[in-house]
Amino acid sequence: MSSIMTDYKYQLVNRKLGLWLFILSESMIFVALLFTRFYMQAVNRPHELNQILGLGITVILLSSSFFANRAEVLISRGDRKGFLRNLAITLVLGLAFLVVVVAVEWPEALNFAPPATGFGTMFFALTGLHAFHVLTGLIVLVVVFFQGRRGNYSSADYWGAQGGVIYWHFVDVVWVFVYSTLYLVGP
Amino acid sequence: MQEKKSDSLQTGVYVFIALLVLTGLEFWVAVGNIAASLPLLAVINLAKAIVIIVYYMHIQGMFSADEGGH
C-alpha cells in the first residue's frame, strides 16, 4: 500500500513538472512574438484600436480565471456540485471572450490594421495564437467538466482538474502581456 | 484542513480584486498620458503575472505531491 502511495506521489510530481515544462515552452513562442511587435512597430499603435473593448475582454478573462480557481478549491474539498457550477461559469466566460475577439474585435481591427500592415500582422498573430490557446483551453475544461460529472475527481485525487485549470490560468497570464502590448502601449 | 481550503476561497477573492485594481491602474496609466508609461506598464504586467502564477497556478507546489490529491 505504501509503495503504491509513493508511486502515485512520484507520478504526480512528474506530471506537474511535465505541465510546467510545457507551459514554459509555450511561453517562449509568445515572448518571441511580443518582442517582434516592438521590433517591427516600436511603441506605435493605431488610434482607432478599441481600448474599451480590450479592457472589457480582459475583465471577462480575469473573471473566468477567478471561477476556475474556485472550481479547483471546491473539488479539493470534495464539493463536486460547486466544482461543476464554477467550471461551467468558467466555460461560459471563456467562450464569451473567444466570441467577442473573433466576432467583434477582429472585423473591427480589419478596417484600420489589416494583416498586410506591420501592426496588423502582429495584432492578428498575437490575438490569433492566443485565441487558439483559449480554444484548446476550453476543450480541456470541457473534458474536465464531463470527467467531473462522472465523478472521476475527489478531494483525494483531483490532479486532472487541477492540471486543466493551471493551463487555463496560463492562458490568462499570456493575455496580461498581449493586452498591454497591443492595446495599451503607445502614445 | 477544511479551514485552510476556506481560506483558499477567500484568497481567490483577494487575488481577483487585486487583478482588477491592477488592470484599472494600467488602463489609467495608458490613457492618461502618464510620463514613463512603458516601464510602469511593464511593472504592472509583471505584478499581475506573478500574482496569477503564485496564487492561482501554485508554482511553489510544482515539486510537491501535497496538492492534486493524497
Short mmCIF file of C-alpha atoms in Angstrom, two decimals:
data_model
loop_
_atom_site.label_atom_id
_atom_site.label_comp_id
_atom_site.label_asym_id
_atom_site.label_seq_id
_atom_site.Cartn_x
_atom_site.Cartn_y
_atom_site.Cartn_z
CA MET A 1 0.00 0.00 0.00
CA SER A 2 2.75 2.38 1.00
CA SER A 3 4.65 1.57 -2.19
CA ILE A 4 1.52 2.34 -4.27
CA MET A 5 1.21 5.68 -2.49
CA THR A 6 4.87 6.55 -3.07
CA ASP A 7 4.42 5.57 -6.71
CA TYR A 8 1.38 7.83 -7.05
CA LYS A 9 3.19 10.77 -5.47
CA TYR A 10 6.18 10.24 -7.75
CA GLN A 11 3.89 10.19 -10.79
CA LEU A 12 2.04 13.29 -9.61
CA VAL A 13 5.25 15.30 -9.24
CA ASN A 14 6.35 14.11 -12.69
CA ARG A 15 3.04 15.17 -14.23
CA LYS A 16 3.25 18.60 -12.60
CA LEU A 17 6.79 19.06 -13.84
CA GLY A 18 5.72 17.98 -17.33
CA LEU A 19 2.89 20.53 -17.38
CA TRP A 20 5.19 23.33 -16.22
CA LEU A 21 7.79 22.46 -18.86
CA PHE A 22 5.03 22.51 -21.48
CA ILE A 23 3.88 25.92 -20.22
CA LEU A 24 7.47 27.20 -20.31
CA SER A 25 7.94 26.07 -23.91
CA GLU A 26 4.61 27.66 -24.93
CA SER A 27 5.65 30.90 -23.25
CA MET A 28 8.71 31.11 -25.50
CA ILE A 29 6.50 31.42 -28.60
CA PHE A 30 4.59 34.33 -27.08
CA VAL A 31 7.76 36.03 -25.79
CA ALA A 32 9.21 35.91 -29.32
CA LEU A 33 6.03 37.40 -30.81
CA LEU A 34 5.80 40.12 -28.15
CA PHE A 35 9.37 41.20 -28.84
CA THR A 36 8.68 41.12 -32.59
CA ARG A 37 5.84 43.60 -32.06
CA PHE A 38 8.27 46.14 -30.57
CA TYR A 39 10.96 45.36 -33.16
CA MET A 40 8.55 45.93 -36.06
CA GLN A 41 6.42 48.76 -34.72
CA ALA A 42 8.35 50.25 -31.78
CA VAL A 43 5.64 51.67 -29.49
CA ASN A 44 3.33 52.81 -32.30
CA ARG A 45 -0.31 51.81 -32.19
CA PRO A 46 -3.31 52.77 -34.40
CA HIS A 47 -5.50 55.29 -32.58
CA GLU A 48 -8.64 53.52 -33.79
CA LEU A 49 -7.87 50.45 -31.67
CA ASN A 50 -10.80 49.92 -29.32
CA GLN A 51 -9.19 50.15 -25.86
CA ILE A 52 -12.50 49.86 -24.02
CA LEU A 53 -13.28 46.60 -25.81
CA GLY A 54 -9.78 45.37 -24.89
CA LEU A 55 -10.43 46.25 -21.26
CA GLY A 56 -13.82 44.50 -21.36
CA ILE A 57 -12.47 41.21 -22.69
CA THR A 58 -9.60 41.39 -20.19
CA VAL A 59 -12.09 41.60 -17.32
CA ILE A 60 -14.03 38.65 -18.81
CA LEU A 61 -10.88 36.51 -18.93
CA LEU A 62 -9.77 37.53 -15.42
CA SER A 63 -13.26 36.62 -14.14
CA SER A 64 -13.04 33.22 -15.81
CA SER A 65 -9.74 32.60 -14.00
CA PHE A 66 -11.39 33.55 -10.71
CA PHE A 67 -14.14 30.95 -11.21
CA ALA A 68 -11.62 28.34 -12.40
CA ASN A 69 -9.71 28.84 -9.14
CA ARG A 70 -12.92 28.43 -7.15
CA ALA A 71 -13.70 25.22 -9.04
CA GLU A 72 -10.28 23.83 -8.16
CA VAL A 73 -10.56 24.75 -4.48
CA LEU A 74 -14.05 23.24 -4.25
CA ILE A 75 -13.07 19.89 -5.80
CA SER A 76 -10.08 19.78 -3.43
CA ARG A 77 -12.58 19.75 -0.57
CA GLY A 78 -14.85 17.22 -2.30
CA ASP A 79 -17.64 19.64 -3.29
CA ARG A 80 -18.46 18.20 -6.72
CA LYS A 81 -21.56 20.35 -7.32
CA GLY A 82 -19.68 23.56 -6.53
CA PHE A 83 -16.82 22.42 -8.73
CA LEU A 84 -19.10 21.77 -11.71
CA ARG A 85 -21.02 25.03 -11.22
CA ASN A 86 -17.87 27.15 -11.12
CA LEU A 87 -16.30 25.27 -14.02
CA ALA A 88 -19.45 25.86 -16.09
CA ILE A 89 -19.21 29.62 -15.37
CA THR A 90 -15.53 29.49 -16.39
CA LEU A 91 -16.51 27.84 -19.68
CA VAL A 92 -19.23 30.41 -20.42
CA LEU A 93 -16.86 33.32 -19.73
CA GLY A 94 -14.08 31.73 -21.78
CA LEU A 95 -16.45 31.20 -24.69
CA ALA A 96 -17.68 34.80 -24.36
CA PHE A 97 -14.07 36.01 -24.57
CA LEU A 98 -13.44 33.96 -27.71
CA VAL A 99 -16.67 35.08 -29.40
CA VAL A 100 -16.02 38.78 -28.71
CA VAL A 101 -12.43 38.56 -30.02
CA VAL A 102 -13.33 36.65 -33.18
CA ALA A 103 -16.74 38.15 -33.99
CA VAL A 104 -16.34 41.74 -32.78
CA GLU A 105 -12.69 42.71 -32.38
CA TRP A 106 -11.24 41.09 -35.49
CA PRO A 107 -13.77 42.53 -38.01
CA GLU A 108 -13.28 45.95 -36.41
CA ALA A 109 -9.47 45.69 -36.50
CA LEU A 110 -9.51 44.63 -40.15
CA ASN A 111 -10.59 48.17 -41.06
CA PHE A 112 -7.61 50.01 -39.63
CA ALA A 113 -4.99 47.29 -39.15
CA PRO A 114 -5.27 44.78 -41.99
CA PRO A 115 -2.84 41.84 -41.78
CA ALA A 116 -0.79 43.35 -44.63
CA THR A 117 0.42 46.15 -42.32
CA GLY A 118 3.10 45.81 -39.65
CA PHE A 119 0.77 46.35 -36.70
CA GLY A 120 -1.95 44.26 -38.32
CA THR A 121 0.45 41.35 -38.72
CA MET A 122 1.38 41.45 -35.05
CA PHE A 123 -2.19 42.09 -33.90
CA PHE A 124 -3.63 39.09 -35.73
CA ALA A 125 -0.63 36.86 -34.99
CA LEU A 126 -0.78 37.55 -31.24
CA THR A 127 -4.55 37.58 -30.80
CA GLY A 128 -4.90 34.63 -33.21
CA LEU A 129 -2.37 32.47 -31.41
CA HIS A 130 -3.87 33.43 -28.07
CA ALA A 131 -7.41 32.71 -29.30
CA PHE A 132 -6.21 29.28 -30.40
CA HIS A 133 -4.90 28.67 -26.88
CA VAL A 134 -8.23 29.82 -25.44
CA LEU A 135 -9.96 27.32 -27.72
CA THR A 136 -7.69 24.45 -26.63
CA GLY A 137 -8.11 25.52 -23.00
CA LEU A 138 -11.90 25.40 -23.42
CA ILE A 139 -11.67 21.92 -24.93
CA VAL A 140 -9.54 20.76 -21.99
CA LEU A 141 -12.01 22.28 -19.50
CA VAL A 142 -14.99 20.65 -21.26
CA VAL A 143 -13.23 17.28 -20.89
CA VAL A 144 -12.52 18.09 -17.21
CA PHE A 145 -16.20 19.06 -16.74
CA PHE A 146 -17.50 15.74 -18.08
CA GLN A 147 -14.89 13.78 -16.14
CA GLY A 148 -16.06 15.65 -13.05
CA ARG A 149 -19.69 14.85 -13.81
CA ARG A 150 -18.79 11.18 -13.98
CA GLY A 151 -17.28 11.52 -10.53
CA ASN A 152 -13.71 10.92 -11.63
CA TYR A 153 -12.29 13.57 -9.27
CA SER A 154 -12.32 13.62 -5.50
CA SER A 155 -10.59 15.50 -2.70
CA ALA A 156 -8.05 12.67 -2.72
CA ASP A 157 -7.30 12.80 -6.44
CA TYR A 158 -8.07 15.91 -8.47
CA TRP A 159 -4.88 16.40 -10.45
CA GLY A 160 -6.74 16.04 -13.77
CA ALA A 161 -8.91 19.01 -12.86
CA GLN A 162 -6.04 21.00 -11.37
CA GLY A 163 -3.87 20.48 -14.46
CA GLY A 164 -6.63 21.80 -16.75
CA VAL A 165 -7.21 24.80 -14.50
CA ILE A 166 -3.48 25.62 -14.36
CA TYR A 167 -3.40 25.62 -18.17
CA TRP A 168 -6.40 27.99 -18.18
CA HIS A 169 -4.57 30.37 -15.84
CA PHE A 170 -1.58 30.24 -18.18
CA VAL A 171 -3.85 31.47 -20.99
CA ASP A 172 -4.78 34.34 -18.66
CA VAL A 173 -1.13 35.20 -17.89
CA VAL A 174 -0.36 35.35 -21.62
CA TRP A 175 -3.30 37.72 -22.16
CA VAL A 176 -1.95 40.05 -19.44
CA PHE A 177 1.04 40.76 -21.69
CA VAL A 178 -0.76 40.55 -25.04
CA TYR A 179 -3.44 43.02 -23.90
CA SER A 180 -0.93 45.55 -22.64
CA THR A 181 1.39 45.18 -25.64
CA LEU A 182 -1.35 45.62 -28.24
CA TYR A 183 -3.97 47.82 -26.60
CA LEU A 184 -2.11 49.99 -24.10
CA VAL A 185 1.46 50.62 -25.22
CA GLY A 186 1.79 53.66 -27.43
CA PRO A 187 1.09 57.36 -27.42
CA MET B 1 -7.69 21.19 6.51
CA GLN B 2 -11.23 22.38 5.70
CA GLU B 3 -10.38 25.72 7.28
CA LYS B 4 -7.29 26.03 5.08
CA LYS B 5 -9.39 25.42 1.98
CA SER B 6 -11.96 28.03 3.01
CA ASP B 7 -9.02 30.40 3.27
CA SER B 8 -8.11 29.46 -0.30
CA LEU B 9 -11.54 30.62 -1.49
CA GLN B 10 -11.05 33.91 0.33
CA THR B 11 -7.54 34.29 -1.08
CA GLY B 12 -9.03 33.77 -4.56
CA VAL B 13 -11.37 36.73 -3.98
CA TYR B 14 -8.50 38.97 -2.80
CA VAL B 15 -6.38 37.94 -5.79
CA PHE B 16 -9.26 38.71 -8.17
CA ILE B 17 -9.77 42.15 -6.63
CA ALA B 18 -6.01 42.84 -6.82
CA LEU B 19 -6.00 41.85 -10.50
CA LEU B 20 -8.96 44.13 -11.26
CA VAL B 21 -7.29 47.04 -9.46
CA LEU B 22 -4.02 46.49 -11.34
CA THR B 23 -5.91 46.24 -14.65
CA GLY B 24 -7.68 49.53 -13.90
CA LEU B 25 -4.37 51.10 -12.95
CA GLU B 26 -2.64 50.05 -16.17
CA PHE B 27 -5.57 51.32 -18.22
CA TRP B 28 -5.34 54.67 -16.42
CA VAL B 29 -1.56 54.79 -16.99
CA ALA B 30 -2.08 54.09 -20.71
CA VAL B 31 -4.89 56.54 -21.44
CA GLY B 32 -3.80 59.23 -19.02
CA ASN B 33 -0.59 60.20 -20.87
CA ILE B 34 1.46 59.43 -17.79
CA ALA B 35 5.21 60.02 -18.18
CA ALA B 36 7.28 56.82 -18.41
CA SER B 37 4.17 54.78 -19.07
CA LEU B 38 6.09 51.93 -20.75
CA PRO B 39 8.20 50.97 -17.69
CA LEU B 40 5.13 51.44 -15.48
CA LEU B 41 3.08 49.12 -17.68
CA ALA B 42 5.89 46.56 -17.61
CA VAL B 43 5.98 46.64 -13.79
CA ILE B 44 2.17 46.32 -13.52
CA ASN B 45 2.16 43.44 -16.04
CA LEU B 46 4.85 41.61 -14.11
CA ALA B 47 2.96 42.14 -10.85
CA LYS B 48 -0.24 40.71 -12.40
CA ALA B 49 1.60 37.73 -13.87
CA ILE B 50 3.35 36.95 -10.57
CA VAL B 51 0.07 37.14 -8.64
CA ILE B 52 -1.60 34.68 -11.06
CA ILE B 53 1.39 32.31 -11.20
CA VAL B 54 1.83 32.20 -7.41
CA TYR B 55 -1.77 32.25 -6.15
CA TYR B 56 -3.75 30.67 -9.00
CA MET B 57 -1.18 28.38 -10.64
CA HIS B 58 0.61 27.38 -7.40
CA ILE B 59 4.08 27.35 -8.92
CA GLN B 60 5.52 26.77 -5.44
CA GLY B 61 3.81 23.35 -5.42
CA MET B 62 5.48 22.22 -8.65
CA PHE B 63 7.63 19.62 -6.87
CA SER B 64 5.08 18.81 -4.19
CA ALA B 65 2.68 15.85 -4.11
CA ASP B 66 0.53 17.50 -1.43
CA GLU B 67 -1.73 19.30 -3.91
CA GLY B 68 -3.63 17.38 -6.59
CA GLY B 69 -4.62 14.63 -4.23
CA HIS B 70 -3.33 12.28 -1.49
#
